[in-house]
């Protein structure tokens, strides 16, 4: 039965992909959008059934939302919500329908990022922060490469490819963000040091209120106005507070014996949905700019990500760390918190175009990270 379902999903995905290509070449945008969305969903469901291909499934889900946002942007540009002031008015006024108001979709980006970071916090424990005391050299090297390489590489690529100022600022921003929680999964699939990966993610997130605004002020200030204090407070509200809340909830659940696999599955699914919606909103808001600079920006993101993997690995190796730590640091440096970059671009910089880099970096790093994990997973470190 399972093989039959897998075959059906594969056939459906291929049909959708071919139909979308035909629609694209004959100018039928609606057909293209629907067909490619169906293809991405079918491939996502197919890949989800295989453990080592699950990160690719997430990328397919993201691409499904990207397809919808590109061909049906109005879906992601606004949403309807209740006007509670109208709700408190008389029944007659409420019956007129005035209780419903339309809002810009960008207003929900920050709350969605907070949901994602809360979910990340529930995967952490106090021990993850204190583990730095037992391995200070590896974590110090990793964090130095994280914030000492990626922002400058982002700046250099933005200048080299003559990106528009708003988009260039977004490339620097993704480089100035801490590691993302997806790196922990990739480290696990790579047979890396998961404890080191989790600790680096926790510590880089902890110092991000200082390091991210500092790197943006030093580098992205050449492209757009950057308010150091405003960004610092936004990171505290968007990242640190919900992460700390998730950390607290995790401790309570552990203490009460309610911490089970269902928590991870639920929060993982919720975080994936939130990321997909955020990407859809950003793509829809910046659709015209993405059509203009899309191929160039994708190339920049690929180079940025590859440089992160390479500098993380070889930097750690040159500084004398063991192979398993080098692989783990490579993953941490190469995989950034795209959700954080997206939220800061919209809430602090007020530039949806600056959020494009984060929206593209997230799906791509899942693909490249999965390929790296597949290679290293087949070539584990030999135990001495």
mmCIF file of C-alpha atoms in Angstrom:
data_model
loop_
_atom_site.group_PDB
_atom_site.id
_atom_site.type_symbol
_atom_site.label_atom_id
_atom_site.label_comp_id
_atom_site.label_asym_id
_atom_site.label_seq_id
_atom_site.Cartn_x
_atom_site.Cartn_y
_atom_site.Cartn_z
ATOM 1 C CA UNK A 1 0.000 0.000 0.000
ATOM 2 C CA UNK A 2 2.761 2.404 0.943
ATOM 3 C CA UNK A 3 4.624 1.744 -2.308
ATOM 4 C CA UNK A 4 1.413 2.324 -4.284
ATOM 5 C CA UNK A 5 0.820 5.693 -2.611
ATOM 6 C CA UNK A 6 4.456 6.665 -3.206
ATOM 7 C CA UNK A 7 4.143 5.763 -6.897
ATOM 8 C CA UNK A 8 0.920 7.761 -7.263
ATOM 9 C CA UNK A 9 2.488 10.808 -5.624
ATOM 10 C CA UNK A 10 5.548 10.558 -7.871
ATOM 11 C CA UNK A 11 3.404 10.312 -11.024
ATOM 12 C CA UNK A 12 1.222 13.217 -9.859
ATOM 13 C CA UNK A 13 4.321 15.322 -9.187
ATOM 14 C CA UNK A 14 5.796 14.593 -12.618
ATOM 15 C CA UNK A 15 2.493 15.364 -14.363
ATOM 16 C CA UNK A 16 2.185 18.617 -12.442
ATOM 17 C CA UNK A 17 5.760 19.604 -13.277
ATOM 18 C CA UNK A 18 5.315 18.908 -17.005
ATOM 19 C CA UNK A 19 1.907 20.633 -17.114
ATOM 20 C CA UNK A 20 3.379 23.679 -15.399
ATOM 21 C CA UNK A 21 6.204 23.890 -17.926
ATOM 22 C CA UNK A 22 3.737 23.656 -20.809
ATOM 23 C CA UNK A 23 1.577 26.360 -19.228
ATOM 24 C CA UNK A 24 4.616 28.579 -18.748
ATOM 25 C CA UNK A 25 5.708 28.349 -22.379
ATOM 26 C CA UNK A 26 2.209 29.015 -23.769
ATOM 27 C CA UNK A 27 1.628 31.920 -21.388
ATOM 28 C CA UNK A 28 -1.068 30.313 -19.207
ATOM 29 C CA UNK A 29 0.038 31.643 -15.808
ATOM 30 C CA UNK A 30 -2.925 30.257 -13.884
ATOM 31 C CA UNK A 31 -2.280 26.733 -15.195
ATOM 32 C CA UNK A 32 1.416 27.088 -14.428
ATOM 33 C CA UNK A 33 0.815 28.232 -10.858
ATOM 34 C CA UNK A 34 -1.691 25.505 -10.042
ATOM 35 C CA UNK A 35 0.325 22.732 -11.737
ATOM 36 C CA UNK A 36 3.625 23.630 -10.090
ATOM 37 C CA UNK A 37 1.961 23.998 -6.702
ATOM 38 C CA UNK A 38 0.376 20.546 -7.048
ATOM 39 C CA UNK A 39 3.739 19.108 -8.161
ATOM 40 C CA UNK A 40 5.553 20.574 -5.143
ATOM 41 C CA UNK A 41 2.915 19.267 -2.720
ATOM 42 C CA UNK A 42 3.021 15.791 -4.293
ATOM 43 C CA UNK A 43 6.832 15.645 -4.125
ATOM 44 C CA UNK A 44 6.773 16.952 -0.532
ATOM 45 C CA UNK A 45 4.405 14.184 0.581
ATOM 46 C CA UNK A 46 6.478 11.610 -1.310
ATOM 47 C CA UNK A 47 9.810 12.703 0.188
ATOM 48 C CA UNK A 48 8.406 12.982 3.695
ATOM 49 C CA UNK A 49 8.044 9.198 3.899
ATOM 50 C CA UNK A 50 11.827 8.691 3.668
ATOM 51 C CA UNK A 51 13.849 9.830 6.666
ATOM 52 C CA UNK A 52 17.004 10.943 4.877
ATOM 53 C CA UNK A 53 14.978 12.899 2.297
ATOM 54 C CA UNK A 54 12.761 14.739 4.799
ATOM 55 C CA UNK A 55 14.690 18.053 4.615
ATOM 56 C CA UNK A 56 14.021 18.061 0.857
ATOM 57 C CA UNK A 57 10.326 17.626 1.638
ATOM 58 C CA UNK A 58 10.364 20.874 3.588
ATOM 59 C CA UNK A 59 11.958 22.638 0.615
ATOM 60 C CA UNK A 60 9.160 21.321 -1.598
ATOM 61 C CA UNK A 61 6.558 22.721 0.790
ATOM 62 C CA UNK A 62 8.286 26.097 0.656
ATOM 63 C CA UNK A 63 8.393 25.976 -3.144
ATOM 64 C CA UNK A 64 4.654 25.219 -3.200
ATOM 65 C CA UNK A 65 4.002 28.454 -1.313
ATOM 66 C CA UNK A 66 6.468 30.310 -3.559
ATOM 67 C CA UNK A 67 4.572 29.099 -6.632
ATOM 68 C CA UNK A 68 1.287 30.304 -5.181
ATOM 69 C CA UNK A 69 2.796 33.651 -4.215
ATOM 70 C CA UNK A 70 4.343 34.211 -7.652
ATOM 71 C CA UNK A 71 1.267 33.346 -9.699
ATOM 72 C CA UNK A 72 -1.488 34.294 -7.234
ATOM 73 C CA UNK A 73 0.127 37.078 -5.140
ATOM 74 C CA UNK A 74 -3.154 38.510 -3.898
ATOM 75 C CA UNK A 75 -3.598 35.466 -1.658
ATOM 76 C CA UNK A 76 -0.640 36.578 0.472
ATOM 77 C CA UNK A 77 -1.007 40.364 0.365
ATOM 78 C CA UNK A 78 -3.784 40.831 2.917
ATOM 79 C CA UNK A 79 -6.041 39.007 5.325
ATOM 80 C CA UNK A 80 -9.367 39.611 7.054
ATOM 81 C CA UNK A 81 -9.646 39.889 10.807
ATOM 82 C CA UNK A 82 -12.166 41.018 13.397
ATOM 83 C CA UNK A 83 -12.214 44.689 14.378
ATOM 84 C CA UNK A 84 -12.824 44.312 18.108
ATOM 85 C CA UNK A 85 -13.886 47.944 18.375
ATOM 86 C CA UNK A 86 -16.735 47.164 15.998
ATOM 87 C CA UNK A 87 -17.395 43.920 17.880
ATOM 88 C CA UNK A 88 -18.245 45.947 20.966
ATOM 89 C CA UNK A 89 -20.723 48.152 19.097
ATOM 90 C CA UNK A 90 -24.449 47.580 18.765
ATOM 91 C CA UNK A 91 -25.858 44.459 17.161
ATOM 92 C CA UNK A 92 -27.245 46.465 14.272
ATOM 93 C CA UNK A 93 -23.812 47.831 13.395
ATOM 94 C CA UNK A 94 -22.220 44.414 13.780
ATOM 95 C CA UNK A 95 -24.744 42.848 11.414
ATOM 96 C CA UNK A 96 -23.688 45.333 8.737
ATOM 97 C CA UNK A 97 -20.397 43.490 8.489
ATOM 98 C CA UNK A 98 -18.324 46.367 9.787
ATOM 99 C CA UNK A 99 -16.685 44.104 12.364
ATOM 100 C CA UNK A 100 -14.414 42.654 9.660
ATOM 101 C CA UNK A 101 -11.400 44.663 8.513
ATOM 102 C CA UNK A 102 -8.679 43.971 5.980
ATOM 103 C CA UNK A 103 -5.015 44.237 7.007
ATOM 104 C CA UNK A 104 -1.671 44.002 5.257
ATOM 105 C CA UNK A 105 -0.280 40.467 5.482
ATOM 106 C CA UNK A 106 3.148 41.795 6.484
ATOM 107 C CA UNK A 107 1.715 42.626 9.928
ATOM 108 C CA UNK A 108 1.647 38.919 10.848
ATOM 109 C CA UNK A 109 5.265 38.190 9.858
ATOM 110 C CA UNK A 110 6.660 39.123 13.279
ATOM 111 C CA UNK A 111 4.143 37.016 15.276
ATOM 112 C CA UNK A 112 4.849 34.060 12.998
ATOM 113 C CA UNK A 113 8.597 34.410 13.589
ATOM 114 C CA UNK A 114 7.926 34.480 17.335
ATOM 115 C CA UNK A 115 6.020 31.202 16.985
ATOM 116 C CA UNK A 116 9.011 29.695 15.154
ATOM 117 C CA UNK A 117 11.455 30.872 17.814
ATOM 118 C CA UNK A 118 9.198 29.618 20.610
ATOM 119 C CA UNK A 119 9.283 26.203 18.947
ATOM 120 C CA UNK A 120 13.070 26.415 18.770
ATOM 121 C CA UNK A 121 13.197 27.250 22.473
ATOM 122 C CA UNK A 122 11.279 24.093 23.353
ATOM 123 C CA UNK A 123 14.074 22.035 21.791
ATOM 124 C CA UNK A 124 16.677 23.587 24.098
ATOM 125 C CA UNK A 125 17.608 23.021 27.724
ATOM 126 C CA UNK A 126 19.666 24.969 30.228
ATOM 127 C CA UNK A 127 22.439 22.407 29.759
ATOM 128 C CA UNK A 128 22.780 23.469 26.117
ATOM 129 C CA UNK A 129 23.963 26.902 27.250
ATOM 130 C CA UNK A 130 26.276 25.656 29.986
ATOM 131 C CA UNK A 131 27.847 23.038 27.726
ATOM 132 C CA UNK A 132 29.991 25.866 26.351
ATOM 133 C CA UNK A 133 32.061 25.635 29.557
ATOM 134 C CA UNK A 134 33.156 22.117 28.664
ATOM 135 C CA UNK A 135 34.129 22.924 25.051
ATOM 136 C CA UNK A 136 35.036 26.610 24.944
ATOM 137 C CA UNK A 137 37.543 26.351 22.079
ATOM 138 C CA UNK A 138 35.210 24.729 19.553
ATOM 139 C CA UNK A 139 32.295 27.016 20.356
ATOM 140 C CA UNK A 140 34.430 30.169 20.348
ATOM 141 C CA UNK A 141 35.903 29.227 16.957
ATOM 142 C CA UNK A 142 32.480 28.435 15.570
ATOM 143 C CA UNK A 143 30.895 31.689 16.716
ATOM 144 C CA UNK A 144 33.899 33.718 15.520
ATOM 145 C CA UNK A 145 33.518 32.213 12.043
ATOM 146 C CA UNK A 146 29.740 32.691 12.209
ATOM 147 C CA UNK A 147 29.853 36.437 12.799
ATOM 148 C CA UNK A 148 33.330 37.114 11.411
ATOM 149 C CA UNK A 149 32.868 35.577 7.961
ATOM 150 C CA UNK A 150 29.231 35.493 6.839
ATOM 151 C CA UNK A 151 28.380 39.230 7.168
ATOM 152 C CA UNK A 152 31.532 40.271 5.293
ATOM 153 C CA UNK A 153 30.967 37.665 2.576
ATOM 154 C CA UNK A 154 27.406 38.946 2.184
ATOM 155 C CA UNK A 155 28.680 42.501 1.819
ATOM 156 C CA UNK A 156 31.339 41.488 -0.715
ATOM 157 C CA UNK A 157 28.836 39.538 -2.838
ATOM 158 C CA UNK A 158 26.295 42.383 -2.756
ATOM 159 C CA UNK A 159 28.937 44.812 -4.009
ATOM 160 C CA UNK A 160 30.410 42.416 -6.572
ATOM 161 C CA UNK A 161 27.016 41.709 -8.166
ATOM 162 C CA UNK A 162 25.800 45.341 -8.015
ATOM 163 C CA UNK A 163 22.621 44.440 -6.142
ATOM 164 C CA UNK A 164 20.055 47.186 -5.483
ATOM 165 C CA UNK A 165 20.604 48.785 -2.026
ATOM 166 C CA UNK A 166 17.537 47.261 -0.356
ATOM 167 C CA UNK A 167 18.300 43.741 -1.585
ATOM 168 C CA UNK A 168 22.012 44.171 -0.796
ATOM 169 C CA UNK A 169 21.104 45.053 2.800
ATOM 170 C CA UNK A 170 19.102 41.821 2.983
ATOM 171 C CA UNK A 171 22.101 39.766 1.853
ATOM 172 C CA UNK A 172 24.235 41.326 4.597
ATOM 173 C CA UNK A 173 21.395 40.753 7.079
ATOM 174 C CA UNK A 174 21.163 37.018 6.413
ATOM 175 C CA UNK A 175 24.917 36.800 6.945
ATOM 176 C CA UNK A 176 24.682 38.732 10.224
ATOM 177 C CA UNK A 177 22.057 36.419 11.730
ATOM 178 C CA UNK A 178 22.842 33.483 14.050
ATOM 179 C CA UNK A 179 22.581 29.841 13.081
ATOM 180 C CA UNK A 180 19.155 28.344 12.446
ATOM 181 C CA UNK A 181 17.577 25.412 14.246
ATOM 182 C CA UNK A 182 17.546 23.423 10.972
ATOM 183 C CA UNK A 183 21.305 23.062 11.392
ATOM 184 C CA UNK A 184 20.720 20.720 14.333
ATOM 185 C CA UNK A 185 18.792 18.280 12.135
ATOM 186 C CA UNK A 186 21.421 18.467 9.386
ATOM 187 C CA UNK A 187 24.171 17.864 11.962
ATOM 188 C CA UNK A 188 22.290 14.754 13.115
ATOM 189 C CA UNK A 189 21.847 13.441 9.560
ATOM 190 C CA UNK A 190 25.540 14.138 8.896
ATOM 191 C CA UNK A 191 26.514 12.079 11.962
ATOM 192 C CA UNK A 192 28.098 15.227 13.345
ATOM 193 C CA UNK A 193 28.332 16.444 16.927
ATOM 194 C CA UNK A 194 24.691 17.271 17.637
ATOM 195 C CA UNK A 195 25.449 18.538 21.153
ATOM 196 C CA UNK A 196 27.981 21.003 19.734
ATOM 197 C CA UNK A 197 25.501 22.066 17.048
ATOM 198 C CA UNK A 198 22.705 22.727 19.546
ATOM 199 C CA UNK A 199 25.065 24.621 21.856
ATOM 200 C CA UNK A 200 26.366 26.794 19.013
ATOM 201 C CA UNK A 201 22.816 27.594 17.879
ATOM 202 C CA UNK A 202 21.839 28.525 21.432
ATOM 203 C CA UNK A 203 24.924 30.657 22.052
ATOM 204 C CA UNK A 204 24.883 32.461 18.702
ATOM 205 C CA UNK A 205 21.206 33.264 19.256
ATOM 206 C CA UNK A 206 22.030 34.552 22.722
ATOM 207 C CA UNK A 207 24.647 37.027 21.433
ATOM 208 C CA UNK A 208 22.653 38.029 18.332
ATOM 209 C CA UNK A 209 21.040 41.109 19.976
ATOM 210 C CA UNK A 210 24.501 42.657 20.015
ATOM 211 C CA UNK A 211 26.323 41.079 17.060
ATOM 212 C CA UNK A 212 23.565 41.294 14.425
ATOM 213 C CA UNK A 213 22.887 45.051 14.843
ATOM 214 C CA UNK A 214 26.637 45.706 15.050
ATOM 215 C CA UNK A 215 27.379 43.897 11.780
ATOM 216 C CA UNK A 216 24.402 45.575 10.097
ATOM 217 C CA UNK A 217 25.480 49.012 11.302
ATOM 218 C CA UNK A 218 29.056 48.459 10.113
ATOM 219 C CA UNK A 219 28.260 46.898 6.726
ATOM 220 C CA UNK A 220 24.638 47.327 5.637
ATOM 221 C CA UNK A 221 24.767 50.994 6.632
ATOM 222 C CA UNK A 222 26.472 51.548 3.278
ATOM 223 C CA UNK A 223 23.201 50.568 1.551
ATOM 224 C CA UNK A 224 20.334 51.653 3.827
ATOM 225 C CA UNK A 225 19.786 53.413 7.145
ATOM 226 C CA UNK A 226 20.297 51.033 10.066
ATOM 227 C CA UNK A 227 19.144 51.920 13.581
ATOM 228 C CA UNK A 228 21.321 49.948 15.988
ATOM 229 C CA UNK A 229 19.094 50.372 19.065
ATOM 230 C CA UNK A 230 15.855 49.641 17.223
ATOM 231 C CA UNK A 231 17.277 46.431 15.802
ATOM 232 C CA UNK A 232 18.630 45.363 19.196
ATOM 233 C CA UNK A 233 15.232 45.730 20.854
ATOM 234 C CA UNK A 234 13.486 43.998 17.963
ATOM 235 C CA UNK A 235 15.784 40.988 18.282
ATOM 236 C CA UNK A 236 15.059 40.830 22.000
ATOM 237 C CA UNK A 237 11.301 40.859 21.345
ATOM 238 C CA UNK A 238 11.284 38.671 18.242
ATOM 239 C CA UNK A 239 13.980 36.150 19.105
ATOM 240 C CA UNK A 240 15.181 36.140 22.712
ATOM 241 C CA UNK A 241 11.850 36.477 24.556
ATOM 242 C CA UNK A 242 9.967 33.719 22.644
ATOM 243 C CA UNK A 243 13.047 31.464 22.727
ATOM 244 C CA UNK A 244 13.274 31.951 26.496
ATOM 245 C CA UNK A 245 9.552 31.221 26.751
ATOM 246 C CA UNK A 246 10.003 27.970 24.840
ATOM 247 C CA UNK A 247 12.960 27.096 27.060
ATOM 248 C CA UNK A 248 10.783 27.595 30.144
ATOM 249 C CA UNK A 249 7.897 25.551 28.725
ATOM 250 C CA UNK A 250 10.317 22.755 27.852
ATOM 251 C CA UNK A 251 11.643 22.715 31.430
ATOM 252 C CA UNK A 252 8.091 22.582 32.845
ATOM 253 C CA UNK A 253 7.040 19.778 30.485
ATOM 254 C CA UNK A 254 10.169 17.821 31.344
ATOM 255 C CA UNK A 255 9.554 18.236 35.051
ATOM 256 C CA UNK A 256 5.924 17.111 34.777
ATOM 257 C CA UNK A 257 6.811 14.171 32.551
ATOM 258 C CA UNK A 258 4.734 15.448 29.624
ATOM 259 C CA UNK A 259 7.656 15.972 27.251
ATOM 260 C CA UNK A 260 7.176 13.415 24.503
ATOM 261 C CA UNK A 261 7.779 13.016 20.751
ATOM 262 C CA UNK A 262 4.333 14.517 20.060
ATOM 263 C CA UNK A 263 5.587 17.917 21.268
ATOM 264 C CA UNK A 264 8.420 17.934 18.722
ATOM 265 C CA UNK A 265 6.128 16.756 15.916
ATOM 266 C CA UNK A 266 3.475 19.376 16.671
ATOM 267 C CA UNK A 267 5.887 22.284 17.074
ATOM 268 C CA UNK A 268 7.950 21.202 14.076
ATOM 269 C CA UNK A 269 4.842 21.145 11.899
ATOM 270 C CA UNK A 270 3.692 24.497 13.270
ATOM 271 C CA UNK A 271 7.106 26.065 12.615
ATOM 272 C CA UNK A 272 7.187 24.677 9.058
ATOM 273 C CA UNK A 273 3.740 26.121 8.333
ATOM 274 C CA UNK A 274 4.761 29.491 9.773
ATOM 275 C CA UNK A 275 7.928 29.586 7.657
ATOM 276 C CA UNK A 276 5.992 28.702 4.500
ATOM 277 C CA UNK A 277 3.456 31.476 5.140
ATOM 278 C CA UNK A 278 6.200 34.019 5.841
ATOM 279 C CA UNK A 279 8.001 33.092 2.602
ATOM 280 C CA UNK A 280 4.732 33.358 0.675
ATOM 281 C CA UNK A 281 4.052 36.842 2.089
ATOM 282 C CA UNK A 282 7.551 38.121 1.295
ATOM 283 C CA UNK A 283 7.550 36.718 -2.251
ATOM 284 C CA UNK A 284 4.101 38.189 -2.960
ATOM 285 C CA UNK A 285 5.081 41.611 -1.602
ATOM 286 C CA UNK A 286 8.338 41.736 -3.603
ATOM 287 C CA UNK A 287 7.252 39.820 -6.703
ATOM 288 C CA UNK A 288 8.300 42.482 -9.221
ATOM 289 C CA UNK A 289 11.749 42.914 -7.668
ATOM 290 C CA UNK A 290 12.214 39.143 -7.549
ATOM 291 C CA UNK A 291 11.431 38.875 -11.269
ATOM 292 C CA UNK A 292 14.039 41.559 -11.984
ATOM 293 C CA UNK A 293 16.924 40.274 -9.866
ATOM 294 C CA UNK A 294 15.805 36.716 -9.089
ATOM 295 C CA UNK A 295 18.484 34.738 -10.988
ATOM 296 C CA UNK A 296 21.301 37.004 -9.768
ATOM 297 C CA UNK A 297 20.051 36.929 -6.173
ATOM 298 C CA UNK A 298 19.746 33.132 -6.242
ATOM 299 C CA UNK A 299 23.351 32.894 -7.472
ATOM 300 C CA UNK A 300 24.474 35.229 -4.671
ATOM 301 C CA UNK A 301 22.634 33.117 -2.087
ATOM 302 C CA UNK A 302 24.172 29.884 -3.417
ATOM 303 C CA UNK A 303 27.664 31.392 -3.247
ATOM 304 C CA UNK A 304 27.024 32.844 0.221
ATOM 305 C CA UNK A 305 25.826 29.528 1.561
ATOM 306 C CA UNK A 306 28.680 27.557 -0.055
ATOM 307 C CA UNK A 307 31.253 29.990 1.333
ATOM 308 C CA UNK A 308 29.773 29.508 4.794
ATOM 309 C CA UNK A 309 30.100 25.724 4.586
ATOM 310 C CA UNK A 310 33.661 25.936 3.232
ATOM 311 C CA UNK A 311 34.938 28.625 5.631
ATOM 312 C CA UNK A 312 33.367 26.867 8.614
ATOM 313 C CA UNK A 313 35.010 23.550 7.797
ATOM 314 C CA UNK A 314 38.453 24.747 6.750
ATOM 315 C CA UNK A 315 38.616 27.506 9.356
ATOM 316 C CA UNK A 316 37.946 25.008 12.124
ATOM 317 C CA UNK A 317 40.382 22.527 10.625
ATOM 318 C CA UNK A 318 43.197 25.093 10.335
ATOM 319 C CA UNK A 319 42.647 25.977 13.986
ATOM 320 C CA UNK A 320 43.203 22.367 15.031
ATOM 321 C CA UNK A 321 39.731 20.976 15.732
ATOM 322 C CA UNK A 322 38.878 17.326 15.172
ATOM 323 C CA UNK A 323 37.044 16.231 12.015
ATOM 324 C CA UNK A 324 33.619 15.782 13.600
ATOM 325 C CA UNK A 325 33.757 19.288 15.089
ATOM 326 C CA UNK A 326 34.883 20.737 11.740
ATOM 327 C CA UNK A 327 31.868 19.222 10.003
ATOM 328 C CA UNK A 328 29.504 20.495 12.680
ATOM 329 C CA UNK A 329 30.908 24.031 12.589
ATOM 330 C CA UNK A 330 30.698 23.990 8.790
ATOM 331 C CA UNK A 331 26.979 23.288 9.050
ATOM 332 C CA UNK A 332 26.438 25.933 11.731
ATOM 333 C CA UNK A 333 28.257 28.654 9.799
ATOM 334 C CA UNK A 334 26.592 27.795 6.479
ATOM 335 C CA UNK A 335 23.017 27.605 7.785
ATOM 336 C CA UNK A 336 21.583 30.917 8.971
ATOM 337 C CA UNK A 337 18.356 31.909 10.700
ATOM 338 C CA UNK A 338 16.424 33.020 7.629
ATOM 339 C CA UNK A 339 13.261 33.615 9.631
ATOM 340 C CA UNK A 340 15.017 36.133 11.832
ATOM 341 C CA UNK A 341 16.399 37.955 8.783
ATOM 342 C CA UNK A 342 12.937 38.107 7.248
ATOM 343 C CA UNK A 343 11.358 39.501 10.414
ATOM 344 C CA UNK A 344 14.040 42.157 10.923
ATOM 345 C CA UNK A 345 13.816 43.236 7.279
ATOM 346 C CA UNK A 346 10.086 43.866 7.556
ATOM 347 C CA UNK A 347 9.820 45.126 11.137
ATOM 348 C CA UNK A 348 13.014 47.195 11.537
ATOM 349 C CA UNK A 349 14.298 48.059 8.063
ATOM 350 C CA UNK A 350 10.685 48.323 6.770
ATOM 351 C CA UNK A 351 11.865 46.898 3.451
ATOM 352 C CA UNK A 352 10.102 43.800 2.070
ATOM 353 C CA UNK A 353 12.785 43.693 -0.641
ATOM 354 C CA UNK A 354 15.437 43.177 2.049
ATOM 355 C CA UNK A 355 13.533 40.090 3.187
ATOM 356 C CA UNK A 356 13.990 38.355 -0.173
ATOM 357 C CA UNK A 357 17.485 37.112 0.687
ATOM 358 C CA UNK A 358 16.217 35.397 3.836
ATOM 359 C CA UNK A 359 13.207 33.964 1.988
ATOM 360 C CA UNK A 360 15.485 32.401 -0.641
ATOM 361 C CA UNK A 361 18.312 31.413 1.703
ATOM 362 C CA UNK A 362 16.038 29.254 3.889
ATOM 363 C CA UNK A 363 14.826 26.818 1.203
ATOM 364 C CA UNK A 364 18.221 26.690 -0.506
ATOM 365 C CA UNK A 365 20.151 25.915 2.679
ATOM 366 C CA UNK A 366 17.728 23.032 3.340
ATOM 367 C CA UNK A 367 18.600 21.593 -0.078
ATOM 368 C CA UNK A 368 22.356 22.180 0.125
ATOM 369 C CA UNK A 369 22.491 21.094 3.768
ATOM 370 C CA UNK A 370 20.640 17.883 2.936
ATOM 371 C CA UNK A 371 23.085 17.103 0.132
ATOM 372 C CA UNK A 372 26.015 17.738 2.461
ATOM 373 C CA UNK A 373 24.389 15.569 5.128
ATOM 374 C CA UNK A 374 23.865 12.780 2.607
ATOM 375 C CA UNK A 375 27.562 12.841 1.647
ATOM 376 C CA UNK A 376 28.934 13.049 5.176
ATOM 377 C CA UNK A 377 26.373 10.554 6.435
ATOM 378 C CA UNK A 378 27.798 8.010 3.991
ATOM 379 C CA UNK A 379 31.359 8.885 5.089
ATOM 380 C CA UNK A 380 31.220 8.936 8.896
ATOM 381 C CA UNK A 381 34.201 9.919 10.984
ATOM 382 C CA UNK A 382 36.224 6.879 11.965
ATOM 383 C CA UNK A 383 36.428 6.430 15.691
ATOM 384 C CA UNK A 384 39.949 6.159 17.030
#
